[in-house]
Structure formats: C-alpha cells, structure tokens
Amino acid sequence: MSVRPNTRPAGQKPPFWRDRAKRALIFQLLLTAAVAAFLLYIVGNVQDNLSARGITTGFGFLSNTAGFGIVQSLIDYSSRDTYGRTFLVGLLNTLLVGGFGVLAATTIGFIVGIARLSPNWLLARLATAYIETFRNIPLLLQIFFWYFAVLRALPSARDSLSFGEVLFLNVRGLYLPEPLFESGFGLIPVTFLVAIVASVILVIWNRRRHEATGKRLPAIWISLALIFGLPLLVLLATGVPVTWDVPELRGFNFRGGFTIIPEFLALWLALSIYTAAFIAEIVRSGIQAISHGQTEAAQALSLPRNLVLRLVVIPQALRVIIPPLTSQYLNLIKNSSLATAIGYPDLVSVFAGTTLNQTGQAIEVIAMTMAVYLTISLLVSMFMNWFNARVALVER
Amino acid sequence: MIHNQTMINQRPAPTNTIGPLAWLRANLFSGPINTLFTLIGLYVLYLLVVPTIQWAFINADWTGTTREDCSREGACWVFVKARFSQFMYGLYPRDEVWRANIVFAGFFALIAWLAIPRMPFKRWVAVLALVGFPVAAYVLLHGGYFDLPRVPTHRWGGLMLTLLLASVGMIGALPIGIVLALGRRSNMPIVKSFCVIFIEFWRGVPLITVLFMASVMLPLFLPSGISVDRLVRALIGLTLFQSAYMAEVIRGGLQAIPKGQEEAAAALGMTYWKRMGLIVMPQALKMMIPGIVNTFISLFKDTTLVMIIGLFDLLGIVQAALSDSNWLGFSIEGYVFAAFVFWIFCFSMSRYSQYLERKLNTGHKH
C-alpha cells in the first residue's frame, strides 16, 4: 500500500484517513446518513403539510367511485366505477397507443432508413428531408399540429370524407366497419393457433434436418401459407360466418361500426412519425456499420443475394441497431404521456390528471404513475438485454 | 522501351459516362425499379412542394394588421406579425423589452464565441457564460435591482422563456451530471448504487410526470410557509431530469478514455480529484461535446412540455394566441411559425454537433 519511503516505525499502521478502504467506508457512511436525513426531512415536511391540509394518505381512494366518464376504454367502464378502474383504463390506453406507435414507427423507420441508403439520389434525398424535418420539431408541437390543425379542422359528420362508402373521416374521428362474428367463427382462431404451432414445429424440424443433412425446405413460405391459408380455407369452408357492420349516417352522427377517436389518431400519427425519424437514423448507421468486406466475402462464397442479406448483413446490423432501437421504443412509450395535452385518455391524463385533481392524493397518484413507467422501462430493457445477449457476438 | 510514335492519343471519356445525362442515368434511372422509384419520388415531391409554396408564399398575405387584411387563400402571416413580440417575449412589459433584447444579444454573442473555433480566450468566455452571464441575465430580466422595475416570472414567456429553460436546465445539469457519472464509475458500492438508482429513476419516467411532480409535490416536500415560484419549480424538475441524461453522456465520454491515462496519473501520486480534474475530464469533456449538444437539443424540444403545467413558452404562447377570438382559424400559420423557429435552432445545433464529431474524430484516430 504505502509507496513513500517508510518513516513510520515498523509494525505501526498508517492513520485511518490515509487508508483508502477505511476512507471509502467513512465517506459512504456519511453519504448514507446525509441521504437518509434528507429523506426523513422530506417525509416529515410531507406529513406536516398533509395534516395541515387535511389529506389522509393511503391507497383507500382507489376503491372510491370515480364519477367521470372516459372517452375511450378497452375494458367496460362507466362513471360509476372506481378510481382503481380508471388507473387500469388509463394504463391500457397507454399500452394501446404505445404498441401501435412502436409498430408504425418501426415500419416507417426501417423504410426511410433503407431509402436513405438507396442508390437512387432522389429517394435518398427525400428520406433525408423527412428525417431532418421531423426530428428537429418538438413532439408536442407535432401532436398539436395533427390534432388542432388537421383532425379538428375536418368537416362535421354530415360532410365526412368518405373512402369507398365504408370508411368515414370527420371531426369526431375515423369510422371503420366492424366485423360481427357469427356462431361458427370460433373455429377460425383455433385453426390460426394450430397453424402457428405447426409452423413452429416445421421451422425447428427444418433447421435440425438442415444441420444434419444439408437439405432444406423453404420453411418460411410454407409457414406463411399455413398461417394465413389454413384459416382462410376454414373461413370459406364454413361459409364466411362474418358480417360487417358498416357505419351509417343517421341524423347528425354515424351509427354502427367502429370508431377511432381523433385524439388517438393525432397522438399515434405524431408519435410514429417523430420516432420513425430517429429509428431511420439508427437503421442507417446500423447498416453502414457493417463493412463492405462482409458482403464481398459472402458473395465470394457464392451465396445468393437474399442469403447474403439474411445470413450476413442483417444479423450483424441488428446487433448494432437493437440497443438504440430499444431506447427509442422506451422514449415512444414515455412520450405517449403527452396525450394529456390533447385529452387522449392515457395513464397520465386520466390518472395523474383527472383522478389527482378530484382526490388530491398527489403523492400516491404520481408514485403509481411513475412506477408504471419505471416497470415498463425495466421490462422492455430486460427483454432487449436478453435479446441482445442472444444476438451478441460470440468471440472465440 | 516505349515507342512514342505508336502511343495512342489520349481520348476523352465516353460521352455516356460523363456529364449531367450520365449522372441522371447512374443515380436516377439505372434500372426499371430505380426509374419507378424516381417517378414516384418526383410525383410525391410535386404533391408536397407545389401546394406548400403556393400556400406559404404566392397566395400568402404579408401586409396589414388585422384579420380583415387576410384573403384566406394562402397563409396569413399577418397573424404572426401582429403577435410577433408576444411570441418572442411572452407578456413581458413592452417598455422593458430592451432588457430582454440585451439578454438575447449577450446569449447569442456568447454562444457564437464558444462555437466558432478561431475565437481566443475560450476558457474565460466559458466561465463567463456558465457563471457570470446567468447572474447578469437574472438581474436584467427579473429587475428589482439598480432601479430596474420588477417583472414577475409569470410575465416571462415566448422564445425567451424557451431559451431560458433550456439553458438553465443545461447549466444546472452539467455539474450534477459530472458528479453522478463519476459516482456511477466509482468503486464504492453504496455511492455507485445511489447514483445508479438516481440516474435510472429519472431516465425511466416521462418528463411530464417529473413536471407534475415538481409542480404538485414539491410544495409538499418543503416546510410549510415556503412557496416556490412556478418557473423555479419547473426549472428544478427539468434540471434533475436532464442531469440523469447528462450523467450518461459524461459516463460514455469517461469510458472512451483509456484506463492507462488514469493509472499513469495515479502512478505520479495524484489524488482522485486531481486525476479526474487534470487528466481524465479535460480529455473526456472534449469528446463529450457532441453528446452534450445532442442532449441539449432534446432538452430544447422538451421545454415545450412546460406549457402543460401552465408556463407560456414559445409553443404555449402560440397555443394561447390561437384561441384569441380575433384570430380564430389560423392554427396552421401559428404552428408552422413555431415549428420553423424550433427547427432552425435544432437543425443548426445538430449540424454543429455533426461538424464537431468529424473534427474531433480526426484528432483521435491513432
């Protein structure tokens, strides 16, 4: 430990403030004490303030009647339900817009990112313009633009924009025909599941056979045919037990069909377009990170072009793409909380907004809301870490 | 042996490989699929660009003061003109706007000084920008000193407030971020876990819940009787949120410095703070600048969220102006203007960070 010329008598230990381990221990104890004192101070203040305002703490309010309606809900909800149920409704709405946003953003992002690398000059420039425009404008501004300037400016129900007399778009939202399933329809999801299981078995068997004998079937195409063809066959064989409930204009509004509220549309569009600009950049840099020598080496082994992409370029590019892609997905889900600005009933809007205002239980409500986002973040990053470990480079 | 007589004269390259036609063929029409893409691209461009130019320039109304001056065929920029000073300064009193202008001028002068590589005395200017200027700006904007009338913070707004929120958030987050990043790389388990929990907590929650927390819960955390200004509450929330992201950028920069640097400094008998302050940080900070600029861009865009807790930043004031009954129906103009301002700032900053990245890259290739 000591580097200096030893001036101490032999056998005597250095003073404790010169010993790195002891110093670290003391410092950490002091830090812990400081943090604990700070937390106690805050807790004390909170208790004083709450008792001064006559607010009781605890989660009992979750079983009180909410008394307000929610415009979109995936589960049955009415204003007679409890605050606990509003939490659930908000959470499901957040997950809904997050899930659809991730799908759309990934699709647009990959298309734009690949287009940016296109040999076609015009296409590459258009993709660049898309990226530079949308990622440099605040998301909230884009949400406002889509909501107030586009969707709120649409005509009223009587003058709706009609697409083939089945889709209608007006200021109240997008009206779609809704499938109504008749008695024999239960067979089709069952067939669908069976087809998926069969495809998984086929893919595994095909991989084993390929490794053992070198022979392979076009398993992907066969499974696609199974998954989509088999239910279709059953559908036709049972005489198409589905009727479509097409929305119809009655009086001042549409009846029937399925409605997507404009708040959802605006939020979904803005989130997807904004995040797609970032994903496109990630995809571009991921593909560019793979050196051209990899492609050339694969071609030298006379792999066909589709296999060069599938077996050489894409697996390596994915390794670069996935970590930043994960953080974009998380950003998208966190950004969906901007819903509160246009009144889409997501978790923050319904729970940290209306419920908080009605009950005044600020600490419980904000803690629950933050806990949800933290849990989603942790789950997604755990899944992505697992996936990342699977595709990571195995160095020998 | 070369026989000059038998040398064939140099010939120009074949005409089909040079010139604009060849460029077109190579880059736009090199095959049937490529040609199809080009045609689709041209059509999309036509659909987007022609109506936009007609709306924004050809049919637009530029002169006048009221909505009657707008023909409503194109954009009504009269609206933006009439509201321009609000969009810049919020509800700042008209007679005191010169103070905001001085702060704007000082702000941009300092930024330009720091951003242009040739300018001298970078270190002193940086100290001025990080320490002296914020104090001066506060005195000027808030008033109450030197016979300047007080302007309460709820009258601050517009682009001024946006820049203020972003800069204060940034300047406040930098030291906290450095401490957190050093703590996260520390060998002391308790220090490390505190820092990890702090960073991951702020990074895991959306900014809007942080702002809600700052505006609703902060008054509960303080002893009763102490009230904190709404702007200050937003700033505290923004700073804590930003410091977690800043810490991760700084950690990335620290990791890029080879371990040998710190070991060599330790071998010379330097203490921890000397090793960090004199050896590791100066090298790492230089490499972090692009990352810091990038987090600044996202902070700049995120400041728009403060309108949800009732502050009138640029977007907030535009949104408020749109609901003015004298100017109903000009939302597109308002949003396009705000988007344009944000875009100019963010785009130039991202270009600057790309330029820095290229510049720093060449210096660090071994």
Coordinates of C-alpha atoms in Angstrom, one line a residue, chain B residues 6-335:
Chain B
T6 CA 2.9 4.1 -81.5
M7 CA 1.3 5.7 -78.5
I8 CA -2.4 6.2 -79.0
N9 CA -3.5 9.7 -78.2
Q10 CA -5.5 10.2 -75.1
R11 CA -9.2 10.2 -75.7
P12 CA -11.9 11.8 -73.7
A13 CA -14.1 9.5 -71.6
P14 CA -17.1 8.1 -73.4
T15 CA -19.8 10.6 -73.5
N16 CA -22.3 8.3 -71.9
T17 CA -20.2 8.2 -68.6
I18 CA -19.7 11.9 -68.0
G19 CA -21.9 15.0 -67.8
P20 CA -25.4 15.5 -66.3
L21 CA -27.1 12.9 -68.5
A22 CA -24.8 10.1 -67.3
W23 CA -25.3 11.3 -63.7
L24 CA -29.0 11.1 -64.2
R25 CA -28.7 7.6 -65.7
A26 CA -26.5 6.4 -62.9
N27 CA -28.3 8.0 -60.0
L28 CA -32.0 8.1 -61.0
F29 CA -32.7 5.8 -63.9
S30 CA -30.2 2.9 -63.5
G31 CA -32.9 0.2 -63.9
P32 CA -36.6 -0.3 -64.1
I33 CA -37.2 -0.3 -60.3
N34 CA -35.0 2.7 -59.8
T35 CA -36.8 4.6 -62.6
L36 CA -40.1 3.7 -60.9
F37 CA -38.9 5.0 -57.6
T38 CA -37.7 8.2 -59.2
L39 CA -41.0 8.8 -60.9
I40 CA -42.9 8.1 -57.6
G41 CA -40.5 10.4 -55.8
L42 CA -41.0 13.2 -58.3
Y43 CA -44.8 12.8 -58.0
V44 CA -44.7 12.9 -54.2
L45 CA -42.4 16.0 -54.4
Y46 CA -44.8 17.6 -56.8
L47 CA -47.8 16.9 -54.5
L48 CA -46.0 18.3 -51.5
V49 CA -43.9 21.2 -52.7
V50 CA -46.2 23.0 -55.2
P51 CA -49.2 23.5 -52.8
T52 CA -46.9 24.4 -50.0
I53 CA -45.1 27.1 -52.0
Q54 CA -48.4 28.4 -53.2
W55 CA -49.8 28.5 -49.7
A56 CA -46.8 29.9 -47.9
F57 CA -45.5 32.4 -50.4
I58 CA -47.6 33.0 -53.6
N59 CA -51.1 33.3 -52.1
A60 CA -49.9 34.4 -48.7
D61 CA -50.8 37.8 -47.1
W62 CA -47.8 39.6 -45.6
T63 CA -49.1 43.2 -45.0
G64 CA -51.7 44.5 -42.7
T65 CA -52.5 44.4 -39.0
T66 CA -55.9 42.8 -38.6
R67 CA -57.5 39.6 -39.8
E68 CA -59.5 41.5 -42.5
D69 CA -56.2 42.0 -44.3
C70 CA -56.1 38.3 -44.9
S71 CA -57.6 37.0 -48.2
R72 CA -57.7 33.4 -46.7
E73 CA -56.4 31.9 -50.0
G74 CA -53.0 31.3 -48.6
A75 CA -51.2 31.7 -45.3
C76 CA -52.0 34.7 -43.2
W77 CA -48.6 35.8 -41.9
V78 CA -50.2 39.0 -40.7
F79 CA -51.3 36.9 -37.7
V80 CA -47.7 36.0 -36.9
K81 CA -46.6 39.6 -37.5
A82 CA -49.2 41.0 -35.2
R83 CA -48.2 38.6 -32.4
F84 CA -44.5 38.5 -33.0
S85 CA -43.4 40.4 -29.9
Q86 CA -45.6 38.1 -27.8
F87 CA -44.1 35.0 -29.4
M88 CA -40.6 36.4 -28.6
Y89 CA -41.1 37.8 -25.0
G90 CA -44.4 36.5 -23.8
L91 CA -46.3 39.1 -21.6
Y92 CA -43.0 40.9 -20.8
P93 CA -43.9 44.6 -20.4
R94 CA -43.4 46.4 -23.7
D95 CA -41.4 49.2 -22.1
E96 CA -38.9 46.7 -20.6
V97 CA -38.3 44.6 -23.7
W98 CA -34.9 46.2 -24.2
R99 CA -33.8 44.2 -21.2
A100 CA -34.8 41.0 -22.8
N101 CA -33.1 42.2 -26.0
I102 CA -29.8 42.7 -24.2
V103 CA -30.0 39.2 -22.7
F104 CA -30.8 37.8 -26.1
A105 CA -27.8 39.6 -27.7
G106 CA -25.5 38.5 -24.9
F107 CA -26.7 35.0 -25.1
F108 CA -26.1 34.7 -28.9
A109 CA -22.8 36.5 -28.7
L110 CA -21.5 34.1 -26.0
I111 CA -22.8 31.0 -28.0
A112 CA -21.2 32.3 -31.2
W113 CA -17.9 33.0 -29.4
L114 CA -17.8 29.5 -28.0
A115 CA -19.0 27.8 -31.2
I116 CA -16.5 29.4 -33.6
P117 CA -13.2 27.5 -33.3
R118 CA -10.9 30.5 -34.1
M119 CA -12.0 32.8 -31.2
P120 CA -9.5 33.2 -28.4
F121 CA -9.9 33.1 -24.6
K122 CA -12.3 30.2 -24.8
R123 CA -11.9 29.2 -21.2
W124 CA -12.6 32.6 -19.8
V125 CA -15.6 33.0 -22.1
A126 CA -16.9 29.6 -21.0
V127 CA -16.6 30.6 -17.3
L128 CA -18.4 33.9 -18.1
A129 CA -21.2 32.0 -19.9
L130 CA -21.7 29.5 -17.2
V131 CA -21.4 31.7 -14.1
G132 CA -21.3 35.5 -14.9
F133 CA -23.9 35.6 -17.6
P134 CA -26.7 33.7 -15.8
V135 CA -26.4 36.1 -12.8
A136 CA -26.4 39.2 -15.1
A137 CA -29.4 37.8 -17.1
Y138 CA -31.3 37.2 -14.0
V139 CA -30.7 40.7 -12.7
L140 CA -31.7 42.2 -16.0
L141 CA -34.8 40.1 -16.6
H142 CA -36.2 40.0 -13.1
G143 CA -35.3 43.5 -12.1
G144 CA -35.7 44.8 -8.6
Y145 CA -32.0 45.9 -8.6
F146 CA -30.4 49.1 -9.9
D147 CA -33.8 50.9 -10.2
L148 CA -35.0 48.4 -12.8
P149 CA -38.7 47.7 -12.2
R150 CA -39.5 44.2 -11.2
V151 CA -41.0 41.9 -13.8
P152 CA -42.5 38.8 -12.1
T153 CA -41.7 35.5 -13.7
H154 CA -45.3 34.8 -14.7
R155 CA -45.0 37.5 -17.3
W156 CA -41.9 35.9 -18.9
G157 CA -42.7 33.9 -21.9
G158 CA -42.2 33.1 -25.6
L159 CA -38.9 32.2 -27.2
M160 CA -37.2 34.0 -24.3
L161 CA -38.6 31.5 -21.8
T162 CA -37.8 28.5 -24.0
L163 CA -34.2 29.6 -24.3
L164 CA -34.0 30.3 -20.6
L165 CA -35.5 27.0 -19.5
A166 CA -33.2 25.1 -21.8
S167 CA -30.0 27.0 -20.8
V168 CA -30.7 26.9 -17.1
G169 CA -31.6 23.2 -17.3
M170 CA -28.3 22.6 -19.1
I171 CA -26.1 24.7 -16.9
G172 CA -27.6 23.2 -13.8
A173 CA -27.4 19.7 -15.1
L174 CA -23.8 19.8 -16.1
P175 CA -22.2 19.7 -12.5
I176 CA -24.8 17.3 -11.2
G177 CA -24.3 15.1 -14.2
I178 CA -20.5 15.1 -13.7
V179 CA -20.8 14.1 -10.1
L180 CA -23.4 11.3 -10.9
A181 CA -21.2 10.0 -13.7
L182 CA -18.1 9.9 -11.5
G183 CA -20.2 8.2 -8.8
R184 CA -21.5 5.6 -11.2
R185 CA -18.0 4.7 -12.1
S186 CA -16.8 4.7 -8.5
N187 CA -15.6 1.5 -6.7
M188 CA -17.6 2.4 -3.6
P189 CA -20.7 0.2 -3.7
I190 CA -23.0 2.5 -1.8
V191 CA -22.1 5.6 -3.8
K192 CA -22.4 3.6 -7.0
S193 CA -25.8 2.2 -6.2
F194 CA -27.1 5.6 -5.1
C195 CA -26.0 7.1 -8.5
V196 CA -27.4 4.2 -10.5
I197 CA -30.8 4.4 -8.7
F198 CA -30.9 8.2 -9.2
I199 CA -30.0 8.0 -12.9
E200 CA -32.2 5.1 -13.8
F201 CA -35.2 6.6 -11.9
W202 CA -35.1 9.9 -13.9
R203 CA -34.4 8.2 -17.1
G204 CA -37.3 5.7 -16.6
V205 CA -40.1 8.2 -16.1
P206 CA -41.5 10.6 -18.7
L207 CA -40.7 14.3 -18.3
I208 CA -44.3 15.2 -17.9
T209 CA -44.7 13.2 -14.7
V210 CA -41.5 14.9 -13.5
L211 CA -43.0 18.3 -14.2
F212 CA -46.3 17.3 -12.5
M213 CA -44.2 16.1 -9.6
A214 CA -42.3 19.4 -9.5
S215 CA -45.5 21.5 -9.6
V216 CA -47.7 19.4 -7.4
M217 CA -45.4 17.5 -5.0
L218 CA -42.5 20.0 -4.5
P219 CA -44.7 22.3 -2.3
L220 CA -45.4 19.3 -0.1
F221 CA -41.8 18.5 0.3
L222 CA -40.8 21.9 1.6
P223 CA -41.6 23.2 5.1
S224 CA -45.0 24.9 5.2
G225 CA -44.8 28.6 4.6
I226 CA -42.2 28.4 1.9
S227 CA -43.6 28.8 -1.6
V228 CA -41.5 28.4 -4.7
D229 CA -42.1 30.3 -7.9
R230 CA -43.7 28.2 -10.6
L231 CA -40.9 28.8 -13.0
V232 CA -38.4 27.7 -10.4
R233 CA -40.3 24.5 -9.8
A234 CA -40.3 23.7 -13.5
L235 CA -36.5 24.5 -13.6
I236 CA -35.8 22.1 -10.7
G237 CA -37.7 19.4 -12.4
L238 CA -36.0 20.0 -15.8
T239 CA -32.6 20.1 -14.2
L240 CA -32.9 16.9 -12.3
F241 CA -34.4 15.1 -15.3
Q242 CA -31.6 16.5 -17.6
S243 CA -28.8 15.7 -15.1
A244 CA -29.6 12.0 -15.4
Y245 CA -29.2 12.1 -19.2
M246 CA -26.2 14.3 -18.9
A247 CA -24.6 11.8 -16.5
E248 CA -25.0 9.0 -19.1
V249 CA -23.3 11.2 -21.8
I250 CA -20.5 12.0 -19.4
R251 CA -20.1 8.4 -18.4
G252 CA -19.8 7.5 -22.1
G253 CA -17.1 10.1 -22.5
L254 CA -15.2 8.8 -19.5
Q255 CA -15.3 5.3 -20.8
A256 CA -13.7 6.4 -24.0
I257 CA -10.6 7.5 -22.2
P258 CA -8.1 4.6 -21.9
K259 CA -7.6 3.3 -18.4
G260 CA -3.8 3.9 -18.8
Q261 CA -4.3 7.6 -18.5
E262 CA -5.8 7.3 -15.0
E263 CA -3.3 4.7 -14.0
A264 CA -0.4 6.9 -15.2
A265 CA -1.7 9.8 -13.2
A266 CA -2.1 7.6 -10.1
A267 CA 1.5 6.4 -10.6
L268 CA 2.6 10.0 -10.4
G269 CA 0.9 10.2 -7.0
M270 CA -2.1 12.4 -8.0
T271 CA -5.2 12.3 -5.8
Y272 CA -8.6 11.2 -7.1
W273 CA -9.8 14.8 -7.8
K274 CA -6.5 15.8 -9.4
R275 CA -6.6 12.7 -11.6
M276 CA -10.2 13.4 -12.7
G277 CA -9.9 17.2 -12.9
L278 CA -6.5 17.5 -14.6
I279 CA -6.1 14.3 -16.6
V280 CA -9.4 12.4 -17.4
M281 CA -12.0 15.2 -17.5
P282 CA -10.2 17.6 -19.9
Q283 CA -9.8 14.7 -22.4
A284 CA -13.2 13.3 -21.9
L285 CA -15.1 16.6 -22.0
K286 CA -13.8 17.3 -25.4
M287 CA -15.1 14.0 -26.7
M288 CA -18.4 14.6 -24.9
I289 CA -19.3 17.8 -26.6
P290 CA -21.3 16.2 -29.5
G291 CA -23.2 14.1 -27.0
I292 CA -23.8 17.2 -24.8
V293 CA -25.1 19.1 -27.8
N294 CA -27.5 16.3 -28.6
T295 CA -28.9 16.1 -25.1
F296 CA -29.3 19.9 -25.3
I297 CA -31.3 19.6 -28.5
S298 CA -33.7 17.1 -26.8
L299 CA -33.9 19.3 -23.7
F300 CA -34.7 22.3 -26.0
K301 CA -37.5 20.4 -27.6
D302 CA -38.7 19.0 -24.3
T303 CA -39.1 22.5 -22.8
T304 CA -42.4 22.7 -24.8
L305 CA -43.9 20.4 -22.1
V306 CA -43.8 23.2 -19.5
M307 CA -47.0 24.6 -21.1
I308 CA -48.8 21.7 -19.6
I309 CA -48.1 23.0 -16.1
G310 CA -49.1 26.5 -17.1
L311 CA -46.0 28.3 -18.3
F312 CA -46.1 30.1 -21.6
D313 CA -43.0 29.1 -23.6
L314 CA -42.9 29.6 -27.3
L315 CA -45.4 26.8 -28.1
G316 CA -47.6 27.8 -25.1
I317 CA -47.9 31.3 -26.2
V318 CA -48.6 30.3 -29.8
Q319 CA -51.3 27.9 -28.5
A320 CA -52.7 30.7 -26.3
A321 CA -52.7 33.1 -29.3
L322 CA -54.7 30.6 -31.4
S323 CA -57.6 30.8 -29.0
D324 CA -57.9 34.6 -29.3
S325 CA -61.3 35.2 -30.7
N326 CA -60.0 37.9 -33.0
W327 CA -57.7 35.4 -34.7
L328 CA -59.6 32.2 -34.8
G329 CA -58.7 29.8 -37.6
F330 CA -55.0 30.5 -38.1
S331 CA -53.7 27.5 -36.2
I332 CA -51.6 26.2 -39.2
E333 CA -49.8 29.5 -39.5
G334 CA -49.1 29.6 -35.8
Y335 CA -47.8 26.0 -35.7

